[in-house]
Coordinates of C-alpha atoms in Angstrom, one line a residue:
M1271 CA 53.6 -106.5 -129.6
C1272 CA 57.4 -106.6 -129.2
G1273 CA 60.0 -109.2 -128.4
I1274 CA 62.3 -109.3 -125.3
V1275 CA 65.2 -111.5 -124.6
G1276 CA 67.9 -111.5 -121.9
L1277 CA 70.7 -113.6 -120.6
H1278 CA 72.6 -113.3 -117.3
L1279 CA 75.5 -115.7 -117.1
R1280 CA 76.6 -117.3 -113.9
E1281 CA 79.1 -119.7 -115.4
P1282 CA 82.3 -117.9 -116.7
S1283 CA 83.1 -120.6 -119.2
L1284 CA 79.9 -119.5 -121.2
E1285 CA 81.1 -115.9 -121.5
P1286 CA 82.8 -116.4 -124.9
R1287 CA 79.4 -117.5 -126.2
L1288 CA 77.3 -114.5 -124.9
G1289 CA 76.8 -112.9 -128.3
E1290 CA 76.2 -116.2 -130.1
L1291 CA 73.5 -117.2 -127.6
L1292 CA 71.9 -113.7 -127.6
T1293 CA 71.8 -113.7 -131.4
A1294 CA 70.1 -117.0 -131.4
M1295 CA 67.5 -115.8 -128.9
L1296 CA 66.9 -112.6 -130.8
G1297 CA 66.3 -114.6 -134.0
Q1298 CA 63.4 -116.4 -132.3
V1299 CA 61.4 -113.2 -131.6
V1300 CA 61.7 -111.4 -134.9
E1301 CA 58.0 -111.8 -135.8
R1302 CA 57.1 -110.0 -132.6
G1303 CA 59.0 -106.9 -133.7
P1304 CA 60.2 -106.6 -137.3
D1305 CA 60.6 -102.8 -137.3
S1306 CA 63.9 -102.4 -135.4
A1307 CA 66.1 -104.0 -132.8
G1308 CA 68.7 -103.3 -130.2
V1309 CA 70.9 -104.9 -127.6
A1310 CA 72.9 -104.0 -124.6
V1311 CA 76.0 -106.2 -123.8
Y1312 CA 78.0 -106.2 -120.6
G1313 CA 81.7 -107.3 -120.3
D1314 CA 82.9 -107.4 -123.9
P1315 CA 86.5 -106.2 -123.8
R1316 CA 86.4 -104.9 -127.4
L1317 CA 83.3 -102.8 -127.0
A1318 CA 83.9 -101.9 -123.4
P1319 CA 87.5 -102.3 -122.3
P1320 CA 87.9 -102.6 -118.5
G1321 CA 88.4 -99.3 -116.8
R1322 CA 87.3 -97.2 -119.9
T1323 CA 84.2 -95.1 -120.2
V1324 CA 82.1 -96.1 -123.2
V1325 CA 79.7 -93.9 -125.1
S1326 CA 77.2 -95.4 -127.6
M1327 CA 75.7 -92.8 -129.9
L1328 CA 73.6 -92.1 -133.0
G1329 CA 74.0 -89.4 -135.7
T1330 CA 77.7 -89.7 -136.3
S1331 CA 80.2 -92.0 -137.9
P1332 CA 83.6 -93.4 -137.0
A1333 CA 85.2 -91.1 -139.6
E1334 CA 83.6 -88.1 -137.9
V1335 CA 84.8 -89.3 -134.5
A1336 CA 88.3 -89.7 -135.9
E1337 CA 88.3 -86.1 -137.2
A1338 CA 86.8 -84.6 -134.0
L1339 CA 88.5 -86.8 -131.5
P1340 CA 91.9 -87.9 -132.9
G1341 CA 93.2 -91.1 -131.4
T1342 CA 89.8 -92.1 -130.0
V1343 CA 88.8 -95.7 -130.7
A1344 CA 85.4 -95.9 -132.5
Y1345 CA 83.4 -99.1 -133.2
D1346 CA 81.0 -99.0 -136.1
A1347 CA 77.7 -101.0 -135.5
D1348 CA 75.1 -100.1 -138.1
A1349 CA 73.4 -96.8 -137.0
T1350 CA 75.3 -96.9 -133.7
T1351 CA 78.9 -95.7 -133.1
V1352 CA 80.6 -96.8 -129.9
V1353 CA 83.6 -94.7 -128.6
H1354 CA 85.9 -95.0 -125.7
A1355 CA 85.8 -91.5 -124.3
D1356 CA 84.3 -89.3 -121.6
P1357 CA 80.6 -88.3 -122.5
A1358 CA 81.3 -84.6 -121.9
Q1359 CA 84.3 -84.8 -124.3
V1360 CA 82.1 -86.5 -126.9
T1361 CA 79.3 -83.9 -126.5
A1362 CA 81.7 -81.0 -126.8
A1363 CA 83.5 -82.4 -129.9
L1364 CA 80.4 -83.8 -131.6
P1365 CA 77.4 -81.7 -130.8
G1366 CA 75.2 -83.5 -133.3
A1367 CA 75.7 -86.9 -131.7
R1368 CA 72.8 -88.4 -129.8
I1369 CA 74.1 -90.4 -126.8
I1370 CA 72.1 -93.6 -126.2
G1371 CA 74.2 -95.1 -123.5
S1372 CA 77.3 -94.3 -121.4
G1373 CA 79.2 -95.9 -118.6
E1374 CA 81.8 -98.5 -117.9
G1375 CA 81.6 -102.1 -118.9
F1376 CA 78.7 -102.1 -121.3
A1377 CA 77.6 -100.9 -124.7
V1378 CA 74.2 -100.2 -126.4
L1379 CA 73.7 -101.1 -130.1
K1380 CA 70.5 -100.4 -132.0
G1381 CA 69.1 -99.6 -135.4
T1382 CA 66.1 -100.0 -137.7
G1383 CA 65.3 -102.9 -140.0
N1384 CA 65.2 -106.7 -139.7
P1385 CA 66.5 -107.8 -136.3
V1386 CA 68.5 -110.7 -137.7
A1387 CA 70.2 -108.5 -140.2
L1388 CA 70.9 -105.9 -137.5
A1389 CA 72.5 -108.6 -135.3
D1390 CA 74.9 -109.4 -138.1
S1391 CA 75.7 -105.7 -138.7
F1392 CA 76.3 -105.3 -135.0
R1393 CA 78.7 -108.3 -135.2
L1394 CA 76.8 -109.6 -132.2
P1395 CA 77.7 -113.3 -132.6
S1396 CA 81.3 -112.5 -131.8
V1397 CA 80.5 -110.5 -128.7
T1398 CA 81.6 -111.9 -125.3
G1399 CA 80.6 -111.0 -121.8
W1400 CA 78.5 -111.9 -118.8
Q1401 CA 75.1 -110.3 -119.6
G1402 CA 73.1 -109.1 -122.5
I1403 CA 69.5 -108.0 -123.2
G1404 CA 67.8 -107.5 -126.5
H1405 CA 64.6 -106.2 -128.1
T1406 CA 62.7 -106.5 -131.3
R1407 CA 60.2 -103.6 -131.8
M1408 CA 56.8 -103.3 -133.4
A1409 CA 56.2 -99.6 -133.1
T1410 CA 52.9 -98.3 -131.6
E1411 CA 53.7 -95.1 -129.7
S1412 CA 56.3 -93.4 -131.8
A1413 CA 58.1 -93.4 -135.1
V1414 CA 60.4 -96.2 -136.4
T1415 CA 63.8 -94.7 -135.8
P1416 CA 67.0 -95.8 -134.2
E1417 CA 66.2 -93.4 -131.4
G1418 CA 62.9 -95.2 -130.8
A1419 CA 64.5 -98.6 -130.7
H1420 CA 65.2 -100.3 -127.4
P1421 CA 67.1 -100.6 -125.1
F1422 CA 66.6 -97.2 -123.4
S1423 CA 69.8 -96.5 -121.4
V1424 CA 69.5 -93.3 -119.4
G1425 CA 71.6 -94.0 -116.3
P1426 CA 75.2 -95.3 -116.0
G1427 CA 75.1 -99.0 -116.9
Q1428 CA 71.3 -99.1 -116.8
C1429 CA 69.1 -100.4 -119.7
L1430 CA 65.4 -101.1 -120.1
V1431 CA 63.5 -103.1 -122.7
H1432 CA 59.7 -103.0 -122.7
N1433 CA 56.8 -104.9 -124.3
G1434 CA 53.5 -103.1 -123.9
S1435 CA 52.4 -99.5 -123.4
F1436 CA 52.2 -97.0 -120.5
A1437 CA 48.8 -95.3 -120.6
N1438 CA 49.8 -92.4 -118.4
H1439 CA 53.3 -91.8 -119.7
A1440 CA 52.5 -88.1 -120.7
T1441 CA 51.6 -87.3 -117.1
I1442 CA 54.7 -88.9 -115.7
R1443 CA 56.9 -87.2 -118.3
R1444 CA 55.5 -83.8 -117.2
E1445 CA 56.2 -84.7 -113.5
L1446 CA 59.7 -85.8 -114.2
R1447 CA 60.4 -82.7 -116.4
A1448 CA 59.3 -80.5 -113.5
R1449 CA 62.0 -82.2 -111.4
G1450 CA 64.6 -81.4 -114.0
V1451 CA 64.7 -84.7 -115.9
Q1452 CA 65.3 -84.2 -119.6
F1453 CA 64.0 -86.5 -122.4
D1454 CA 65.4 -87.5 -125.8
S1455 CA 62.2 -88.8 -127.4
E1456 CA 58.4 -89.1 -127.2
N1457 CA 58.6 -92.8 -126.6
D1458 CA 56.6 -94.1 -123.7
S1459 CA 59.3 -96.6 -122.8
E1460 CA 61.8 -93.8 -122.2
V1461 CA 59.5 -92.5 -119.5
G1462 CA 59.8 -95.8 -117.7
A1463 CA 63.6 -95.8 -118.0
R1464 CA 63.8 -92.2 -116.8
F1465 CA 61.5 -92.9 -113.9
I1466 CA 63.7 -95.8 -112.8
A1467 CA 66.9 -93.8 -113.2
Y1468 CA 65.5 -90.9 -111.2
H1469 CA 64.7 -93.1 -108.3
L1470 CA 68.0 -94.9 -108.4
E1471 CA 69.7 -91.4 -108.2
Q1472 CA 67.5 -90.7 -105.2
G1473 CA 68.9 -93.7 -103.4
A1474 CA 66.4 -96.5 -104.2
D1475 CA 67.8 -99.9 -105.1
L1476 CA 66.6 -101.5 -108.4
E1477 CA 63.9 -103.6 -106.7
K1478 CA 62.5 -100.5 -104.9
A1479 CA 62.6 -98.4 -108.1
L1480 CA 60.6 -101.1 -110.0
R1481 CA 58.1 -101.4 -107.1
L1482 CA 57.5 -97.6 -107.3
L1483 CA 57.0 -97.9 -111.1
C1484 CA 54.3 -100.5 -110.6
E1485 CA 52.6 -98.2 -108.1
R1486 CA 52.7 -95.2 -110.4
F1487 CA 52.4 -96.5 -114.0
D1488 CA 49.1 -97.5 -115.7
G1489 CA 49.0 -99.8 -118.7
F1490 CA 50.2 -103.2 -119.8
Y1491 CA 53.9 -104.0 -119.6
T1492 CA 56.6 -106.6 -119.3
L1493 CA 60.0 -105.0 -118.4
L1494 CA 63.5 -106.4 -118.4
V1495 CA 65.9 -104.0 -116.7
S1496 CA 69.7 -104.5 -116.5
T1497 CA 72.4 -102.6 -114.6
S1498 CA 76.1 -103.0 -114.1
D1499 CA 75.4 -105.8 -111.6
S1500 CA 71.8 -106.8 -111.9
F1501 CA 69.1 -108.4 -114.1
A1502 CA 65.5 -107.7 -113.2
V1503 CA 62.0 -108.6 -114.5
V1504 CA 58.6 -107.1 -113.6
R1505 CA 55.1 -107.3 -115.2
D1506 CA 52.0 -105.2 -114.6
A1507 CA 49.0 -106.2 -112.4
V1508 CA 47.2 -108.0 -115.2
A1509 CA 50.3 -109.6 -116.7
C1510 CA 48.8 -109.9 -120.2
K1511 CA 52.2 -109.4 -122.0
P1512 CA 54.0 -112.7 -122.2
A1513 CA 57.1 -113.5 -120.3
L1514 CA 59.0 -116.6 -119.3
V1515 CA 62.1 -117.0 -117.1
A1516 CA 64.4 -120.0 -117.1
E1517 CA 67.1 -120.5 -114.5
T1518 CA 70.0 -123.0 -114.1
D1519 CA 73.2 -123.0 -112.1
A1520 CA 74.9 -121.6 -115.2
W1521 CA 72.6 -118.8 -116.3
V1522 CA 69.3 -117.0 -115.9
A1523 CA 67.4 -116.0 -119.0
M1524 CA 64.1 -114.2 -119.8
A1525 CA 62.2 -114.1 -123.1
S1526 CA 58.8 -113.3 -124.5
E1527 CA 58.4 -116.8 -125.9
Y1528 CA 59.7 -120.3 -124.9
R1529 CA 61.3 -120.9 -128.3
A1530 CA 63.8 -118.1 -127.5
L1531 CA 64.9 -120.0 -124.4
D1532 CA 65.0 -123.4 -126.2
V1533 CA 68.3 -122.4 -127.9
L1534 CA 70.2 -122.2 -124.6
P1535 CA 72.5 -125.0 -123.4
G1536 CA 71.0 -127.0 -120.6
I1537 CA 67.5 -125.7 -121.1
E1538 CA 66.2 -129.2 -120.5
N1539 CA 67.3 -129.0 -116.9
A1540 CA 66.1 -125.4 -116.3
R1541 CA 63.5 -124.3 -113.8
I1542 CA 61.0 -122.4 -116.0
F1543 CA 58.3 -120.2 -114.7
E1544 CA 56.0 -117.3 -115.7
P1545 CA 56.7 -114.2 -113.5
E1546 CA 53.8 -113.3 -111.2
P1547 CA 52.0 -109.9 -111.7
E1548 CA 53.7 -107.0 -110.1
E1549 CA 56.3 -109.2 -108.4
V1550 CA 59.9 -107.9 -108.9
Y1551 CA 62.5 -110.5 -109.7
V1552 CA 66.1 -109.5 -109.4
W1553 CA 69.3 -111.5 -110.0
R1554 CA 72.7 -110.0 -109.1
R1555 CA 76.2 -110.8 -110.2

């Protein structure tokens, strides 16, 4: 049992409130995942200045970044350090760093502990932008570590959060490794993220990649996947993991429980529905 929240803003006047609203949503699903938490946010000019490549990483500190990459801006967010630099440059200068997200326009922040406390340490309420996704984790398939926290971001601008478990993840991991795909953890959710990234690289769009995932993966799952221009939801054939979507002219939101949607402005006028099994829902900027 884990908690998922996500918010895709259509109304630019709400963008200054992205972090505030995402924090409120995250706080409503703490009981679903008290072990660890993480978020991915799109469009915050402090975390992700326009035109700059952003690298989110674990295993290093802003002080170590300053020593290894003089003049590089580093943002401290609990276990995560965000830097504005080329990933290859970061890897060469900081070989002990573990990259958990890279690309333009977004940043990934994650750590272990109480999700409400983590949101505060991320300074999430002050974040601005046009899209954000979050996750609270109750570990079942791997250790409670920052690396095992969601989101999993393995492609440029791409993030995945997952509630459930993939029964055949070991088989698919072997298949992807045979095609040259490398993995950072033993987490089953990373396999889903890598599978999607692989098919996007092969030319599939996000909807097609998620349809292929439904065809290939066994298990119970609700997935929320974000990219630099999209926000997508899909559930398995049984749809036993909870999910609700709310949509207004100003925003689209998804959460594991209604109470996480109830904090949003205009929820009383939203169209609210439960995603159908194996139907892919995609909203684009």
